[in-house]
mmCIF file of C-alpha atoms in Angstrom:
data_model
loop_
_atom_site.group_PDB
_atom_site.id
_atom_site.type_symbol
_atom_site.label_atom_id
_atom_site.label_comp_id
_atom_site.label_asym_id
_atom_site.label_seq_id
_atom_site.Cartn_x
_atom_site.Cartn_y
_atom_site.Cartn_z
ATOM 1 C CA MET J 1 197.222 224.949 4.301
ATOM 2 C CA ARG J 2 196.612 222.190 6.844
ATOM 3 C CA LYS J 3 194.925 224.721 9.144
ATOM 4 C CA ARG J 4 192.594 225.818 6.312
ATOM 5 C CA ARG J 5 191.599 222.219 5.609
ATOM 6 C CA LYS J 6 190.752 221.772 9.303
ATOM 7 C CA VAL J 7 188.632 224.939 9.250
ATOM 8 C CA ARG J 8 186.834 223.808 6.090
ATOM 9 C CA GLY J 9 186.188 220.410 7.674
ATOM 10 C CA LEU J 10 184.813 222.055 10.792
ATOM 11 C CA LEU J 11 182.559 224.328 8.721
ATOM 12 C CA SER J 12 181.274 221.347 6.724
ATOM 13 C CA ALA J 13 180.429 219.512 9.936
ATOM 14 C CA ILE J 14 178.582 222.579 11.280
ATOM 15 C CA VAL J 15 176.616 222.939 8.017
ATOM 16 C CA ALA J 16 175.646 219.264 8.111
ATOM 17 C CA LEU J 17 174.582 219.537 11.743
ATOM 18 C CA CYS J 18 172.498 222.645 11.036
ATOM 19 C CA ALA J 19 170.831 220.911 8.095
ATOM 20 C CA ALA J 20 169.883 217.991 10.301
ATOM 21 C CA TRP J 21 168.284 220.351 12.817
ATOM 22 C CA ALA J 22 166.651 222.645 10.267
ATOM 23 C CA PRO J 23 162.900 223.380 10.733
ATOM 24 C CA GLY J 24 160.869 220.613 9.197
ATOM 25 C CA SER J 25 163.714 218.124 9.116
ATOM 26 C CA ALA J 26 162.559 214.581 9.780
ATOM 27 C CA THR J 27 166.036 213.662 10.940
ATOM 28 C CA ALA J 28 166.248 216.224 13.715
ATOM 29 C CA GLY J 29 166.530 214.756 17.178
ATOM 30 C CA GLY J 30 167.528 211.296 16.006
ATOM 31 C CA ASP J 31 164.236 210.478 14.276
ATOM 32 C CA HIS J 32 164.252 207.219 12.325
ATOM 33 C CA GLY J 33 163.551 209.069 9.059
ATOM 34 C CA GLN J 34 165.807 209.060 6.025
ATOM 35 C CA ALA J 35 168.505 211.738 6.118
ATOM 36 C CA GLY J 36 167.359 214.820 4.224
ATOM 37 C CA THR J 37 163.657 213.905 4.278
ATOM 38 C CA ALA J 38 161.821 217.033 5.395
ATOM 39 C CA VAL J 39 158.404 217.149 7.034
ATOM 40 C CA GLU J 40 156.148 219.558 5.157
ATOM 41 C CA LEU J 41 152.780 220.177 6.792
ATOM 42 C CA GLY J 42 151.305 222.643 4.306
ATOM 43 C CA PRO J 43 148.391 224.949 5.219
ATOM 44 C CA ARG J 44 145.632 222.445 6.041
ATOM 45 C CA PRO J 45 146.466 221.721 9.723
ATOM 46 C CA PHE J 46 146.543 225.427 10.469
ATOM 47 C CA HIS J 47 143.293 226.012 8.560
ATOM 48 C CA LEU J 48 141.584 223.435 10.784
ATOM 49 C CA VAL J 49 143.090 224.948 13.934
ATOM 50 C CA GLU J 50 141.773 228.394 12.960
ATOM 51 C CA ASP J 51 138.337 226.813 12.447
ATOM 52 C CA MET J 52 138.244 225.578 16.048
ATOM 53 C CA ASP J 53 136.171 227.315 18.720
ATOM 54 C CA ASP J 54 138.314 229.368 21.078
ATOM 55 C CA SER J 55 139.901 227.166 23.729
ATOM 56 C CA PRO J 56 143.235 226.526 25.467
ATOM 57 C CA LEU J 57 143.796 223.679 22.972
ATOM 58 C CA LYS J 58 143.328 226.008 20.017
ATOM 59 C CA ARG J 59 145.732 228.564 21.457
ATOM 60 C CA ARG J 60 148.355 225.918 22.157
ATOM 61 C CA LEU J 61 148.113 224.547 18.597
ATOM 62 C CA GLN J 62 148.398 228.072 17.230
ATOM 63 C CA GLN J 63 151.527 228.710 19.277
ATOM 64 C CA CYS J 64 153.065 225.479 17.976
ATOM 65 C CA ALA J 65 152.714 226.611 14.368
ATOM 66 C CA LYS J 66 156.163 228.197 14.445
ATOM 67 C CA ARG J 67 157.927 225.097 15.722
ATOM 68 C CA PRO J 68 159.756 222.678 13.430
ATOM 69 C CA SER J 69 157.871 219.439 12.783
ATOM 70 C CA ARG J 70 159.270 215.936 12.962
ATOM 71 C CA ARG J 71 157.960 212.609 11.861
ATOM 72 C CA SER J 72 155.717 210.878 14.392
ATOM 73 C CA ASP J 73 154.615 207.256 14.776
ATOM 74 C CA PHE J 74 151.382 208.633 16.237
ATOM 75 C CA SER J 75 150.564 209.793 12.695
ATOM 76 C CA ILE J 76 149.601 206.746 10.603
ATOM 77 C CA ALA J 77 148.959 207.191 6.884
ATOM 78 C CA HIS J 78 145.639 205.530 6.011
ATOM 79 C CA ARG J 79 146.128 204.156 2.478
ATOM 80 C CA GLY J 80 148.640 207.043 2.035
ATOM 81 C CA ALA J 81 147.051 210.472 1.628
ATOM 82 C CA PRO J 82 143.754 209.734 -0.148
ATOM 83 C CA LEU J 83 142.135 213.034 0.746
ATOM 84 C CA GLN J 84 143.791 214.359 -2.414
ATOM 85 C CA PHE J 85 145.997 211.605 -3.880
ATOM 86 C CA PRO J 86 145.018 208.255 -5.461
ATOM 87 C CA GLU J 87 145.263 205.700 -2.674
ATOM 88 C CA HIS J 88 147.920 202.998 -2.581
ATOM 89 C CA THR J 89 150.049 204.654 -5.247
ATOM 90 C CA ARG J 90 153.698 205.605 -4.992
ATOM 91 C CA GLU J 91 152.853 209.297 -5.290
ATOM 92 C CA PHE J 92 150.422 209.272 -2.399
ATOM 93 C CA TYR J 93 152.748 207.217 -0.191
ATOM 94 C CA GLU J 94 155.496 209.787 -0.751
ATOM 95 C CA ALA J 95 153.069 212.622 0.001
ATOM 96 C CA ALA J 96 152.099 210.962 3.293
ATOM 97 C CA ILE J 97 155.738 210.508 4.254
ATOM 98 C CA ARG J 98 156.436 214.174 3.529
ATOM 99 C CA MET J 99 153.560 215.030 5.870
ATOM 100 C CA GLY J 100 155.359 213.315 8.728
ATOM 101 C CA ALA J 101 153.559 209.983 8.905
ATOM 102 C CA GLY J 102 155.802 207.644 10.880
ATOM 103 C CA ILE J 103 153.811 204.553 9.888
ATOM 104 C CA VAL J 104 152.354 203.934 6.414
ATOM 105 C CA GLU J 105 149.707 201.418 5.358
ATOM 106 C CA CYS J 106 149.640 199.023 2.422
ATOM 107 C CA ASP J 107 146.365 197.115 2.233
ATOM 108 C CA VAL J 108 147.387 193.706 0.913
ATOM 109 C CA THR J 109 145.534 191.515 -1.563
ATOM 110 C CA PHE J 110 146.572 189.169 -4.381
ATOM 111 C CA THR J 111 146.458 188.859 -8.160
ATOM 112 C CA ALA J 112 145.431 185.906 -10.330
ATOM 113 C CA ASP J 113 149.013 184.616 -10.158
ATOM 114 C CA ARG J 114 149.051 185.009 -6.348
ATOM 115 C CA GLU J 115 151.323 188.039 -6.173
ATOM 116 C CA LEU J 116 150.704 190.495 -3.338
ATOM 117 C CA VAL J 117 149.740 194.047 -4.256
ATOM 118 C CA CYS J 118 148.528 197.179 -2.454
ATOM 119 C CA ARG J 119 144.775 197.710 -2.865
ATOM 120 C CA HIS J 120 142.121 198.566 -0.295
ATOM 121 C CA SER J 121 139.926 195.783 -1.604
ATOM 122 C CA GLN J 122 140.524 192.827 -3.845
ATOM 123 C CA CYS J 123 137.639 194.028 -5.995
ATOM 124 C CA ASP J 124 138.016 197.806 -6.263
ATOM 125 C CA LEU J 125 139.936 198.182 -9.525
ATOM 126 C CA HIS J 126 136.826 199.537 -11.283
ATOM 127 C CA THR J 127 136.749 202.526 -8.905
ATOM 128 C CA THR J 128 140.466 203.020 -8.136
ATOM 129 C CA THR J 129 142.083 202.485 -11.562
ATOM 130 C CA ASP J 130 141.459 203.016 -15.271
ATOM 131 C CA ILE J 131 140.850 199.318 -15.945
ATOM 132 C CA LEU J 132 137.394 199.910 -17.481
ATOM 133 C CA ALA J 133 138.963 202.257 -20.033
ATOM 134 C CA ARG J 134 141.274 199.434 -21.095
ATOM 135 C CA PRO J 135 139.135 197.113 -23.294
ATOM 136 C CA ASP J 136 141.653 194.258 -23.145
ATOM 137 C CA LEU J 137 141.630 194.204 -19.342
ATOM 138 C CA ALA J 138 138.021 195.294 -18.862
ATOM 139 C CA ALA J 139 137.032 192.108 -20.684
ATOM 140 C CA LYS J 140 138.590 190.131 -17.816
ATOM 141 C CA CYS J 141 136.599 191.855 -15.059
ATOM 142 C CA SER J 142 134.314 189.710 -12.903
ATOM 143 C CA ALA J 143 131.356 191.867 -13.950
ATOM 144 C CA PRO J 144 131.450 194.233 -16.955
ATOM 145 C CA PHE J 145 130.360 197.851 -16.884
ATOM 146 C CA VAL J 146 126.578 198.203 -16.913
ATOM 147 C CA PRO J 147 125.204 201.721 -17.503
ATOM 148 C CA ALA J 148 122.636 203.364 -15.273
ATOM 149 C CA GLU J 149 118.989 203.245 -16.253
ATOM 150 C CA PHE J 150 116.359 205.914 -15.676
ATOM 151 C CA ASP J 151 112.581 206.049 -15.665
ATOM 152 C CA PRO J 152 111.668 207.825 -18.916
ATOM 153 C CA ALA J 153 108.647 209.453 -17.306
ATOM 154 C CA THR J 154 110.153 210.768 -14.084
ATOM 155 C CA GLY J 155 113.857 210.795 -14.893
ATOM 156 C CA GLU J 156 114.553 208.980 -11.649
ATOM 157 C CA ARG J 157 117.331 206.425 -11.652
ATOM 158 C CA THR J 158 116.002 202.878 -11.575
ATOM 159 C CA ARG J 159 119.376 201.106 -11.722
ATOM 160 C CA ALA J 160 122.777 202.438 -10.730
ATOM 161 C CA ALA J 161 125.766 202.041 -13.022
ATOM 162 C CA SER J 162 127.952 199.141 -11.913
ATOM 163 C CA ALA J 163 131.040 197.039 -12.576
ATOM 164 C CA ARG J 164 133.298 194.676 -10.628
ATOM 165 C CA CYS J 165 136.987 194.325 -11.375
ATOM 166 C CA CYS J 166 139.297 192.417 -9.036
ATOM 167 C CA THR J 167 143.034 192.014 -8.695
ATOM 168 C CA SER J 168 142.351 188.281 -8.894
ATOM 169 C CA ASP J 169 140.919 188.824 -12.398
ATOM 170 C CA ILE J 170 144.334 189.783 -13.789
ATOM 171 C CA THR J 171 148.020 188.899 -13.485
ATOM 172 C CA LEU J 172 150.671 190.991 -11.804
ATOM 173 C CA ALA J 173 152.072 191.981 -15.206
ATOM 174 C CA GLU J 174 148.642 193.286 -16.214
ATOM 175 C CA PHE J 175 148.156 195.002 -12.844
ATOM 176 C CA ARG J 176 151.367 196.954 -13.351
ATOM 177 C CA THR J 177 150.009 198.580 -16.532
ATOM 178 C CA LEU J 178 147.072 200.238 -14.753
ATOM 179 C CA CYS J 179 146.872 203.871 -13.641
ATOM 180 C CA GLY J 180 145.662 204.667 -10.148
ATOM 181 C CA LYS J 181 142.907 207.257 -9.769
ATOM 182 C CA MET J 182 140.832 208.720 -6.946
ATOM 183 C CA ASP J 183 138.555 206.055 -5.489
ATOM 184 C CA ALA J 184 135.137 206.957 -6.865
ATOM 185 C CA ALA J 185 132.441 206.052 -9.380
ATOM 186 C CA ASN J 186 129.442 207.907 -10.782
ATOM 187 C CA PRO J 187 126.267 205.841 -10.170
ATOM 188 C CA ASP J 188 124.391 207.892 -12.798
ATOM 189 C CA ALA J 189 126.903 207.089 -15.547
ATOM 190 C CA THR J 190 125.727 205.884 -18.925
ATOM 191 C CA SER J 191 129.288 205.465 -20.251
ATOM 192 C CA VAL J 192 132.616 204.247 -18.908
ATOM 193 C CA ALA J 193 134.063 207.760 -19.097
ATOM 194 C CA GLN J 194 131.233 209.105 -16.932
ATOM 195 C CA TYR J 195 131.544 206.191 -14.508
ATOM 196 C CA LEU J 196 135.233 206.881 -13.925
ATOM 197 C CA ASP J 197 134.528 210.598 -13.425
ATOM 198 C CA GLY J 198 132.992 210.426 -9.965
ATOM 199 C CA THR J 199 135.468 212.118 -7.619
ATOM 200 C CA ALA J 200 133.718 213.800 -4.681
ATOM 201 C CA ARG J 201 133.620 217.599 -4.862
ATOM 202 C CA TRP J 202 135.640 217.922 -1.638
ATOM 203 C CA ARG J 203 138.524 215.935 -3.130
ATOM 204 C CA THR J 204 140.550 216.675 -6.248
ATOM 205 C CA ASP J 205 141.840 215.059 -9.426
ATOM 206 C CA LEU J 206 144.795 217.440 -9.672
ATOM 207 C CA TYR J 207 147.234 214.702 -8.612
ATOM 208 C CA ALA J 208 145.437 211.780 -10.230
ATOM 209 C CA GLY J 209 146.809 211.805 -13.770
ATOM 210 C CA CYS J 210 148.211 208.293 -13.573
ATOM 211 C CA GLY J 211 149.032 207.085 -10.099
ATOM 212 C CA THR J 212 151.756 204.424 -9.954
ATOM 213 C CA LEU J 213 150.351 201.198 -8.551
ATOM 214 C CA MET J 214 152.533 199.274 -6.108
ATOM 215 C CA THR J 215 153.189 195.669 -5.236
ATOM 216 C CA HIS J 216 153.490 194.851 -1.551
ATOM 217 C CA ALA J 217 157.217 194.207 -1.977
ATOM 218 C CA GLU J 218 157.664 197.563 -3.733
ATOM 219 C CA SER J 219 155.886 199.330 -0.887
ATOM 220 C CA ILE J 220 158.279 197.704 1.584
ATOM 221 C CA ALA J 221 161.279 198.923 -0.419
ATOM 222 C CA LEU J 222 159.838 202.455 -0.611
ATOM 223 C CA PHE J 223 159.050 202.635 3.097
ATOM 224 C CA ARG J 224 162.481 201.298 4.051
ATOM 225 C CA ARG J 225 164.137 203.873 1.822
ATOM 226 C CA HIS J 226 162.325 206.637 3.701
ATOM 227 C CA GLY J 227 162.819 205.062 7.122
ATOM 228 C CA VAL J 228 159.139 204.754 8.049
ATOM 229 C CA LYS J 229 157.425 201.882 9.788
ATOM 230 C CA MET J 230 154.841 199.723 8.051
ATOM 231 C CA THR J 231 151.325 198.541 8.793
ATOM 232 C CA PRO J 232 150.071 196.096 6.161
ATOM 233 C CA GLU J 233 146.436 195.053 6.341
ATOM 234 C CA LEU J 234 145.653 191.557 5.118
ATOM 235 C CA LYS J 235 142.426 192.165 3.222
ATOM 236 C CA GLU J 236 139.510 189.772 3.338
ATOM 237 C CA PRO J 237 139.606 187.790 0.070
ATOM 238 C CA SER J 238 136.696 188.463 -2.283
ATOM 239 C CA VAL J 239 137.147 185.018 -3.826
ATOM 240 C CA PRO J 240 136.489 181.665 -2.133
ATOM 241 C CA MET J 241 139.439 180.278 -0.211
ATOM 242 C CA PRO J 242 141.376 178.103 -0.800
ATOM 243 C CA TYR J 243 141.901 180.079 -4.012
ATOM 244 C CA GLN J 244 142.422 177.970 -7.135
ATOM 245 C CA GLY J 245 141.964 174.943 -4.913
ATOM 246 C CA ASP J 246 145.190 175.064 -2.904
ATOM 247 C CA TYR J 247 146.010 178.654 -1.848
ATOM 248 C CA THR J 248 144.791 178.831 1.751
ATOM 249 C CA GLN J 249 144.104 181.778 4.036
ATOM 250 C CA GLN J 250 147.052 180.701 6.186
ATOM 251 C CA GLN J 251 149.396 180.661 3.173
ATOM 252 C CA TYR J 252 148.156 184.131 2.263
ATOM 253 C CA ALA J 253 148.805 185.409 5.805
ATOM 254 C CA GLN J 254 152.245 183.784 5.836
ATOM 255 C CA GLN J 255 153.184 185.118 2.401
ATOM 256 C CA MET J 256 152.649 188.668 3.619
ATOM 257 C CA ILE J 257 155.060 188.187 6.528
ATOM 258 C CA ASP J 258 157.537 186.333 4.316
ATOM 259 C CA GLU J 259 157.943 189.421 2.118
ATOM 260 C CA TYR J 260 159.113 191.415 5.148
ATOM 261 C CA ARG J 261 161.558 188.674 6.063
ATOM 262 C CA ALA J 262 162.877 188.569 2.497
ATOM 263 C CA ALA J 263 163.441 192.333 2.596
ATOM 264 C CA GLY J 264 165.290 192.131 5.909
ATOM 265 C CA VAL J 265 162.736 194.259 7.781
ATOM 266 C CA ARG J 266 162.885 194.021 11.566
ATOM 267 C CA PRO J 267 159.624 192.768 13.108
ATOM 268 C CA ARG J 268 159.425 195.782 15.390
ATOM 269 C CA GLU J 269 159.058 197.988 12.295
ATOM 270 C CA VAL J 270 155.887 196.151 11.188
ATOM 271 C CA PHE J 271 152.316 196.288 12.531
ATOM 272 C CA PRO J 272 150.366 193.630 10.591
ATOM 273 C CA GLN J 273 146.594 194.169 10.703
ATOM 274 C CA SER J 274 143.432 192.225 9.988
ATOM 275 C CA PHE J 275 139.703 192.374 10.656
ATOM 276 C CA ARG J 276 139.868 188.594 10.962
ATOM 277 C CA ILE J 277 140.876 187.570 14.464
ATOM 278 C CA GLU J 278 141.974 184.242 12.939
ATOM 279 C CA ASP J 279 144.723 186.027 10.990
ATOM 280 C CA VAL J 280 145.933 187.807 14.122
ATOM 281 C CA ARG J 281 146.001 184.530 16.017
ATOM 282 C CA TYR J 282 147.933 182.899 13.173
ATOM 283 C CA TRP J 283 150.674 185.546 13.343
ATOM 284 C CA ILE J 284 150.839 185.338 17.133
ATOM 285 C CA GLU J 285 151.288 181.565 16.960
ATOM 286 C CA HIS J 286 153.447 181.135 13.857
ATOM 287 C CA GLU J 287 155.273 184.485 13.634
ATOM 288 C CA PRO J 288 155.460 185.652 17.261
ATOM 289 C CA LEU J 289 157.993 188.426 16.623
ATOM 290 C CA PHE J 290 155.622 189.988 14.106
ATOM 291 C CA GLY J 291 152.518 188.837 15.969
ATOM 292 C CA ARG J 292 153.373 190.770 19.118
ATOM 293 C CA GLN J 293 152.571 193.984 17.177
ATOM 294 C CA ALA J 294 149.628 192.551 15.244
ATOM 295 C CA VAL J 295 146.614 194.861 15.185
ATOM 296 C CA TYR J 296 143.102 193.470 15.534
ATOM 297 C CA LEU J 297 140.842 195.766 13.512
ATOM 298 C CA ASP J 298 137.695 195.501 15.576
ATOM 299 C CA GLY J 299 134.750 195.711 13.209
ATOM 300 C CA ARG J 300 132.440 194.077 15.735
ATOM 301 C CA VAL J 301 131.363 197.520 16.909
ATOM 302 C CA ASP J 302 129.265 197.924 13.759
ATOM 303 C CA ASP J 303 127.042 195.076 14.920
ATOM 304 C CA PRO J 304 124.183 196.607 16.978
ATOM 305 C CA ALA J 305 124.175 193.465 19.100
ATOM 306 C CA PHE J 306 127.833 193.842 20.124
ATOM 307 C CA VAL J 307 128.456 194.857 23.722
ATOM 308 C CA ALA J 308 131.982 195.570 24.934
ATOM 309 C CA THR J 309 132.881 193.701 28.122
ATOM 310 C CA LEU J 310 135.998 193.456 30.224
ATOM 311 C CA GLU J 311 135.874 189.662 29.911
ATOM 312 C CA ASP J 312 135.954 189.911 26.133
ATOM 313 C CA PHE J 313 139.007 192.172 26.102
ATOM 314 C CA GLN J 314 140.752 190.034 28.708
ATOM 315 C CA ALA J 315 140.132 186.997 26.498
ATOM 316 C CA LEU J 316 141.771 188.800 23.560
ATOM 317 C CA ALA J 317 144.749 189.704 25.745
ATOM 318 C CA ALA J 318 145.024 186.097 26.933
ATOM 319 C CA GLN J 319 145.317 185.017 23.270
ATOM 320 C CA GLY J 320 148.288 187.347 22.829
ATOM 321 C CA VAL J 321 146.485 190.292 21.239
ATOM 322 C CA ARG J 322 148.124 193.527 22.335
ATOM 323 C CA ILE J 323 146.547 196.144 20.061
ATOM 324 C CA VAL J 324 142.916 196.692 19.084
ATOM 325 C CA ALA J 325 141.796 199.218 16.486
ATOM 326 C CA PRO J 326 138.128 200.192 16.264
ATOM 327 C CA PRO J 327 136.726 203.205 14.368
ATOM 328 C CA MET J 328 137.031 206.540 16.183
ATOM 329 C CA TRP J 329 133.361 206.785 17.068
ATOM 330 C CA ALA J 330 133.533 203.609 19.181
ATOM 331 C CA LEU J 331 136.123 205.224 21.471
ATOM 332 C CA VAL J 332 134.246 208.405 22.421
ATOM 333 C CA THR J 333 130.808 209.317 23.670
ATOM 334 C CA LEU J 334 128.987 212.249 25.291
ATOM 335 C CA ASP J 335 128.484 212.592 29.033
ATOM 336 C CA GLU J 336 125.503 214.214 30.735
ATOM 337 C CA SER J 337 127.000 217.652 30.144
ATOM 338 C CA GLN J 338 127.397 216.925 26.408
ATOM 339 C CA ARG J 339 131.152 216.791 26.836
ATOM 340 C CA ILE J 340 133.184 214.401 24.661
ATOM 341 C CA VAL J 341 134.636 211.653 26.874
ATOM 342 C CA PRO J 342 136.090 208.135 26.510
ATOM 343 C CA SER J 343 133.518 205.445 25.739
ATOM 344 C CA GLY J 344 132.927 202.268 27.706
ATOM 345 C CA TYR J 345 134.751 200.357 24.968
ATOM 346 C CA ALA J 346 137.831 202.544 25.415
ATOM 347 C CA GLN J 347 137.858 202.264 29.185
ATOM 348 C CA LEU J 348 137.427 198.486 29.221
ATOM 349 C CA ALA J 349 140.067 197.881 26.551
ATOM 350 C CA ARG J 350 142.605 199.923 28.491
ATOM 351 C CA LEU J 351 141.605 198.216 31.743
ATOM 352 C CA ALA J 352 142.397 194.875 30.076
ATOM 353 C CA GLY J 353 145.880 196.184 29.250
ATOM 354 C CA LEU J 354 145.312 196.608 25.509
ATOM 355 C CA ASP J 355 146.795 199.390 23.430
ATOM 356 C CA ILE J 356 144.429 201.190 21.056
ATOM 357 C CA ILE J 357 144.775 202.615 17.556
ATOM 358 C CA ALA J 358 141.892 204.596 16.014
ATOM 359 C CA TRP J 359 140.692 205.092 12.432
ATOM 360 C CA SER J 360 140.305 207.220 10.355
ATOM 361 C CA PHE J 361 140.853 210.976 10.695
ATOM 362 C CA GLU J 362 139.880 213.312 7.810
ATOM 363 C CA ARG J 363 138.277 210.407 5.984
ATOM 364 C CA THR J 364 135.133 212.259 4.914
ATOM 365 C CA GLY J 365 134.074 215.655 3.591
ATOM 366 C CA PRO J 366 133.256 218.868 5.470
ATOM 367 C CA ILE J 367 131.617 218.055 8.782
ATOM 368 C CA ALA J 368 129.063 220.845 8.360
ATOM 369 C CA ASP J 369 127.795 219.054 5.235
ATOM 370 C CA MET J 370 128.112 215.447 6.362
ATOM 371 C CA ILE J 371 126.484 215.491 9.793
ATOM 372 C CA PRO J 372 123.137 217.138 8.882
ATOM 373 C CA GLU J 373 122.724 214.603 6.099
ATOM 374 C CA GLY J 374 123.427 211.664 8.410
ATOM 375 C CA ARG J 375 126.491 210.590 6.421
ATOM 376 C CA GLN J 376 129.101 211.071 9.130
ATOM 377 C CA TYR J 377 130.272 207.576 10.100
ATOM 378 C CA TYR J 378 133.495 208.352 11.912
ATOM 379 C CA PHE J 379 132.083 210.857 14.412
ATOM 380 C CA GLN J 380 128.588 209.398 14.755
ATOM 381 C CA SER J 381 128.744 208.958 18.547
ATOM 382 C CA VAL J 382 129.490 212.658 19.162
ATOM 383 C CA ALA J 383 128.109 214.245 15.997
ATOM 384 C CA GLU J 384 125.407 216.207 17.793
ATOM 385 C CA VAL J 385 127.989 218.537 19.378
ATOM 386 C CA MET J 386 130.001 219.048 16.172
ATOM 387 C CA ASP J 387 129.300 221.777 13.637
ATOM 388 C CA ASN J 388 132.632 222.634 12.011
ATOM 389 C CA ASP J 389 135.790 220.919 10.798
ATOM 390 C CA GLY J 390 137.813 222.280 13.701
ATOM 391 C CA ASP J 391 135.710 220.197 16.084
ATOM 392 C CA ALA J 392 137.452 217.105 14.710
ATOM 393 C CA ILE J 393 140.642 218.229 16.459
ATOM 394 C CA GLU J 394 138.741 218.367 19.754
ATOM 395 C CA VAL J 395 137.845 214.704 19.227
ATOM 396 C CA LEU J 396 141.467 213.933 18.355
ATOM 397 C CA ASP J 397 142.562 215.564 21.601
ATOM 398 C CA VAL J 398 140.198 213.400 23.675
ATOM 399 C CA LEU J 399 141.392 210.289 21.849
ATOM 400 C CA ALA J 400 145.016 211.156 22.535
ATOM 401 C CA ARG J 401 144.906 212.548 26.078
ATOM 402 C CA GLU J 402 141.935 210.789 27.680
ATOM 403 C CA VAL J 403 141.501 207.546 25.748
ATOM 404 C CA GLY J 404 145.271 207.194 25.415
ATOM 405 C CA ILE J 405 145.460 205.876 21.846
ATOM 406 C CA ILE J 406 148.972 205.117 20.599
ATOM 407 C CA GLY J 407 148.260 206.246 17.044
ATOM 408 C CA ILE J 408 145.555 207.192 14.574
ATOM 409 C CA PHE J 409 145.066 206.542 10.879
ATOM 410 C CA SER J 410 144.529 209.651 8.802
ATOM 411 C CA ASP J 411 143.731 210.435 5.178
ATOM 412 C CA TRP J 412 145.825 213.624 5.470
ATOM 413 C CA PRO J 413 148.642 212.861 7.932
ATOM 414 C CA ALA J 414 149.884 216.451 8.220
ATOM 415 C CA THR J 415 147.095 217.410 10.632
ATOM 416 C CA VAL J 416 147.814 214.544 13.015
ATOM 417 C CA THR J 417 151.563 215.156 12.666
ATOM 418 C CA HIS J 418 151.082 218.791 13.739
ATOM 419 C CA TYR J 419 148.998 217.745 16.739
ATOM 420 C CA ALA J 420 151.484 215.041 17.736
ATOM 421 C CA ASN J 421 154.423 217.430 17.538
ATOM 422 C CA CYS J 422 152.632 220.110 19.513
ATOM 423 C CA MET J 423 151.619 217.676 22.249
ATOM 424 C CA ARG J 424 155.046 216.025 22.182
ATOM 425 C CA LEU J 425 153.524 212.567 21.792
#
């Protein structure tokens, strides 16, 4: 009997070990993921690989299709998985984690009672939730719904439909009652129902019945439960600061860090971000353990007058900045042979000793549609050599191997996860 118990115990241990190393297991190889959390890539990464022009990279990615996938910190979930799920909702965070994102983003803003919540903008509730369909809460919006107007003779729109609803218009208790939806609005709408029904044709409303909105603290608890790292972005307030006369920008920046401390999160698991260099400097000075991984989202590149210089990047490094994060297009350019190569910005930032994160992969619709119409922001510097969705992976490869980025935000993390696993990043 004792011998049988030993055999059963040995078999149980073998079964547990096999489960941990099963294909798709996020715990295989000692990954920091939650035990039992499997990485599920789905068909999209492989669809994009098949769409690539023939190349050694394509063949390598095809060969990797049979390998098990593990979670990767190179794969950063941008707002979750908003290509098909309502952003900053519990459902889309969980989808991103299943796709192997090792780091997940909560964009942080605040409500009327100064509670921190996950929203991409303080004033996006009219496009990301059902607030306009809720008369009691719609009445509190900064600007009510105004229908579109059209020229009766030509039928041309003379005024787009509009509204403005902010988290600072409502309390946390009221925020919790809202349903998350795909971020979109119909500018031709003449009714609230039409205004809310604006999802782009290349996205879907199949998973947008009623997305569960999250507070910042709830996002921390969810991410800890799944064992992923966190990258909160302190959003630029849409209201004058100090808010309500005494809530300062510094208190706002500190409150965000305090919620990680209260949850017992280790600083090395957090990458706080901001487009405001002042916020980054505040964390470096007042919260150095968190500040050492603070990410400066470099929006200066959108200013035509901005010129990247080594002196500028060295000055950032001297202030304690270790990571910069510009949009993808600022990191690549075309050489004389029309080959995609690292940009001057990328080379100078690396020369100054800075790490680089890029944003955001799979953020827009089909490349074949976007580029001819001049609507392709993220690949604008190399758009002239791109004509299919598979070309985006070629850009990703240059960013990873030649620019040397340490991670990239993505609206569908599975694709980046597949690339990262295949390249053993």
